[in-house]
Amino acid sequence: MSAAGWMVVVAPVAAFVVLTSVLWTRRPDAVAPLRLAVVHAALLTGVFAVLTVELLGALRALTLPAVAVAWLLFLAATVAAARPWRRRGAVASAAVAPAARAGTLVGAATGAPASGAGPAATPVSPAGPSGTARPPASAPGGLASALAGVRARLAHFRGTASRGERLLAGTVGGLVLVELLVALLAEPNNFDSQTYHLPKVEHWVAQGSLDFWPTAIHRQVTIPPGAEYLLLHLRLLTGGDALHNLVQWAAALGCLVVATRVVAQLGGGRRAQLLTAFLLATTPMVALQATSTQTDLVAAAWAGCAGTLALGGLRRRADVGSLLALGAATGLTALTKTSGLLAVGPLLVLWGVAQLRLAIRPALTDVGPGSATGGTGSASASPVPAGSGLAGSGLAGSGLAGSGSGLAGSTPTGVTPTGSASAGAGRGAAGVARTVAGSLLVLLVAAAVVGPFLARVTVEFGHPLGPPRLRESIPMERHDPASILVNALRIGHTAFDTPLAPLRTGTAGAITDGSRAIGVDPQDRAITFGREVFPVPAWYPDEDRVAFPLAGTLALLGAVFALTRPARISPTAPAALRAYAVAVVVAAGLHTATIKWQPWGNRLLLYALVAAVPLAGLWLDALLRRRLGPGRRSVAAGLVVSMLAASALAGVLALSYGFPRRLVGAGSVFTTSEWDTRFLRRRQWAEEFRWAAAAVRASDARRIGLVQQNDNWEYPWWLLLRDEEGRSPELVALQSVLPDRPPADPASVDAIVCTGSRTACAKLVPAGWTLEFRDYVGYALPPGR
């Protein structure tokens, strides 16, 4: 890879940073405006990356020059867009500064986890109830001003945070940095990535398009490719996979951003947000996948973006910018992992109901959320005027006004710049029609993102969800209440697994006996993936299956209290908290009713975990905030500290000893060679692949046939059979599960490489060829080679 190519890699990052500064809202009532800008910038960058791949793929121009030009143009466009915003920001800053000095405005939520924002132009003391001064309101105007704003907020946090808050923030920051180190040092070695995630990227590069190809591994063409589209950009720009792990690492950061912003929108202060970030960052599944080329964190991040944007629509009419952003989040979720829609769907319903209420009975004011303190998390609710139509709607006092659902500088539909509703605006049929049109726009944008892929799948298999083999393997095939209950219990057992073997055995036995008692076979193939057998141990820190008993239990408790006693959890936004908890519970219920149990099902739950952890953070903060007697308060505080310590220990152990990337011990990223790191999942295969590849390269074969089964590793061939200049080999499948794409004729290739079955390989080797086979890998050459 040339130095120029590596420099182009910086373009997406630079564009994202500039976009964040451009989209940083000027409204002083916005909740966590910097994090909102990060969400919008990520969505815009993600959509650009996806549409670029689709366009260049249609033109058969997926090449380094084309992708590099696209990103340089995107960067130039963002820089050009930043100039007028910088001028507007200077004017806004001049207008805001006198009011800020007078102490008449409550500062916006900090960019680092901090307290929620207060209502605009509300005479509030510059010091909160805890006695800590709030950061001054700011109006960012360009990148330099935005960076200055971030520094000011960090300085404010250092000056006002308690020792416990600093410890929470420091732990999260330390884990993120260590994960970055591991992501950069470790080569991709996820099992599924060797089989289909990374081979599909190599196929796109080799053919310069997104056309489907003959293959024995249907997942290379049927599984949604959203995360792989992002990997494709890195592959083309760098010429290799050195930066591939950074996609999931960035997604982990995105999950922290959206989860803490959800807490702020639900009335949580700085401590509640830090608790949420801490619990999420120390969850072993998150820590391990943040250094991986899996796709679950990417899907969770996009679903989380949809969640925080949907919450923004509970108290503010959606403008065009927020509709586009919500549609983009929905489409990116669907394009990455369709299971994420199980969370996005209920949140969109919640958003739609709120938008209809606002359309029929718009608020007469547009106040911001109650000001939450950074130290205690308590807040004072902003009053909702009588006659506003919200008092009995379940949204009064939700503390979500001005949540920043729109893009920077936008004015909510149906609300004048001063915050008063225009006479009759949004009422009756006209308001409903606008809401319906807005909902259709969300769906249209989502369809524009995921539609091209679904169209290709439909043309190829006659169904947008792929072939029957895919539709029958993962989704539940029985939906009677008893089967759903058994599936839910098995999923819960695997998700909450612990190292305590007697507990695991006892609960698994109870589930197995109970399922038979209600007439359901616990191993029924209609509710169980493949040939897997329940139960399986899931406590070990493996990125594909590690359980999350602590975070899951706290999220479950948080959901229970959010549903039953929301006012104790969030005094400023009880109705919104309860509504959000309902959406999370519905998402979990949909998951257990639609997806079969499988040993590695815990990673499929990451999107739901990211959505649910904010409830845990809010509940823990409320537990610390409650006014108990001295003895009871010390017990509650000790319990919280113990749970946090256990969570921290789990996260540190996962990074230190987790599999298949770890800091210490056998397989450490510091002591293990590149090739051995790639094969930590199957150490015995490493030498076999090299043995076969060396023989094929020595034969000067140009066109090489592939013989493999559905779960075999293909990616090593793409690495080992490249030519001396790093160009991809010509690999063609000698088997195909795509009806309309026949495999290559074995007689048309110069050599054959095989994995898995010697018998399957021998059937395809032409007569007279020499076949050599070891335990897992083999090759065949024609006479004279």
GROMACS .gro file of N, CA and C in nm, residues 315 317 356-365 387-390 413-415 421-422 424-428:
model
   78
  315ARG      N    1  -4.124   1.482   2.221
  315ARG     CA    2  -4.174   1.613   2.263
  315ARG      C    3  -4.147   1.723   2.161
  317ARG      N    4  -4.183   1.814   1.733
  317ARG     CA    5  -4.221   1.775   1.599
  317ARG      C    6  -4.097   1.754   1.514
  356LEU      N    7  -4.797   1.175   1.619
  356LEU     CA    8  -4.940   1.195   1.593
  356LEU      C    9  -5.005   1.279   1.702
  357ARG      N   10  -4.970   1.253   1.827
  357ARG     CA   11  -5.024   1.334   1.937
  357ARG      C   12  -4.985   1.480   1.920
  358LEU      N   13  -4.862   1.505   1.885
  358LEU     CA   14  -4.817   1.643   1.867
  358LEU      C   15  -4.883   1.707   1.746
  359ALA      N   16  -4.914   1.627   1.646
  359ALA     CA   17  -4.979   1.680   1.527
  359ALA      C   18  -5.123   1.721   1.556
  360ILE      N   19  -5.189   1.639   1.638
  360ILE     CA   20  -5.329   1.667   1.668
  360ILE      C   21  -5.343   1.775   1.774
  361ARG      N   22  -5.258   1.768   1.877
  361ARG     CA   23  -5.264   1.865   1.987
  361ARG      C   24  -5.125   1.917   2.015
  362PRO      N   25  -5.074   2.009   1.933
  362PRO     CA   26  -4.937   2.057   1.949
  362PRO      C   27  -4.918   2.133   2.078
  363ALA      N   28  -4.796   2.122   2.132
  363ALA     CA   29  -4.763   2.197   2.254
  363ALA      C   30  -4.758   2.345   2.223
  364LEU      N   31  -4.802   2.425   2.318
  364LEU     CA   32  -4.798   2.569   2.301
  364LEU      C   33  -4.661   2.625   2.332
  365THR      N   34  -4.578   2.546   2.400
  365THR     CA   35  -4.441   2.590   2.426
  365THR      C   36  -4.347   2.479   2.387
  387GLY      N   37  -5.373   2.306   2.877
  387GLY     CA   38  -5.428   2.324   2.744
  387GLY      C   39  -5.333   2.292   2.633
  388SER      N   40  -5.215   2.246   2.665
  388SER     CA   41  -5.119   2.216   2.560
  388SER      C   42  -5.148   2.086   2.490
  389GLY      N   43  -5.239   2.008   2.544
  389GLY     CA   44  -5.268   1.880   2.483
  389GLY      C   45  -5.175   1.770   2.528
  390LEU      N   46  -5.083   1.799   2.621
  390LEU     CA   47  -4.987   1.697   2.663
  390LEU      C   48  -5.010   1.651   2.806
  413THR      N   49  -4.106   2.158   1.305
  413THR     CA   50  -4.226   2.181   1.227
  413THR      C   51  -4.341   2.221   1.317
  414GLY      N   52  -4.413   2.321   1.276
  414GLY     CA   53  -4.528   2.363   1.353
  414GLY      C   54  -4.495   2.445   1.474
  415VAL      N   55  -4.370   2.486   1.496
  415VAL     CA   56  -4.329   2.566   1.611
  415VAL      C   57  -4.255   2.687   1.561
  421ALA      N   58  -4.646   2.765   1.938
  421ALA     CA   59  -4.706   2.699   1.823
  421ALA      C   60  -4.782   2.802   1.740
  422SER      N   61  -4.769   2.798   1.607
  422SER     CA   62  -4.847   2.885   1.520
  422SER      C   63  -4.993   2.850   1.536
  424GLY      N   64  -5.316   2.713   1.508
  424GLY     CA   65  -5.374   2.602   1.435
  424GLY      C   66  -5.276   2.514   1.363
  425ALA      N   67  -5.146   2.547   1.370
  425ALA     CA   68  -5.047   2.469   1.296
  425ALA      C   69  -5.042   2.327   1.348
  426GLY      N   70  -5.038   2.231   1.262
  426GLY     CA   71  -5.024   2.091   1.299
  426GLY      C   72  -5.150   2.029   1.353
  427ARG      N   73  -5.263   2.106   1.359
  427ARG     CA   74  -5.384   2.051   1.416
  427ARG      C   75  -5.461   1.970   1.312
  428GLY      N   76  -5.541   1.878   1.360
  428GLY     CA   77  -5.636   1.810   1.276
  428GLY      C   78  -5.575   1.733   1.163
   0.00000   0.00000   0.00000
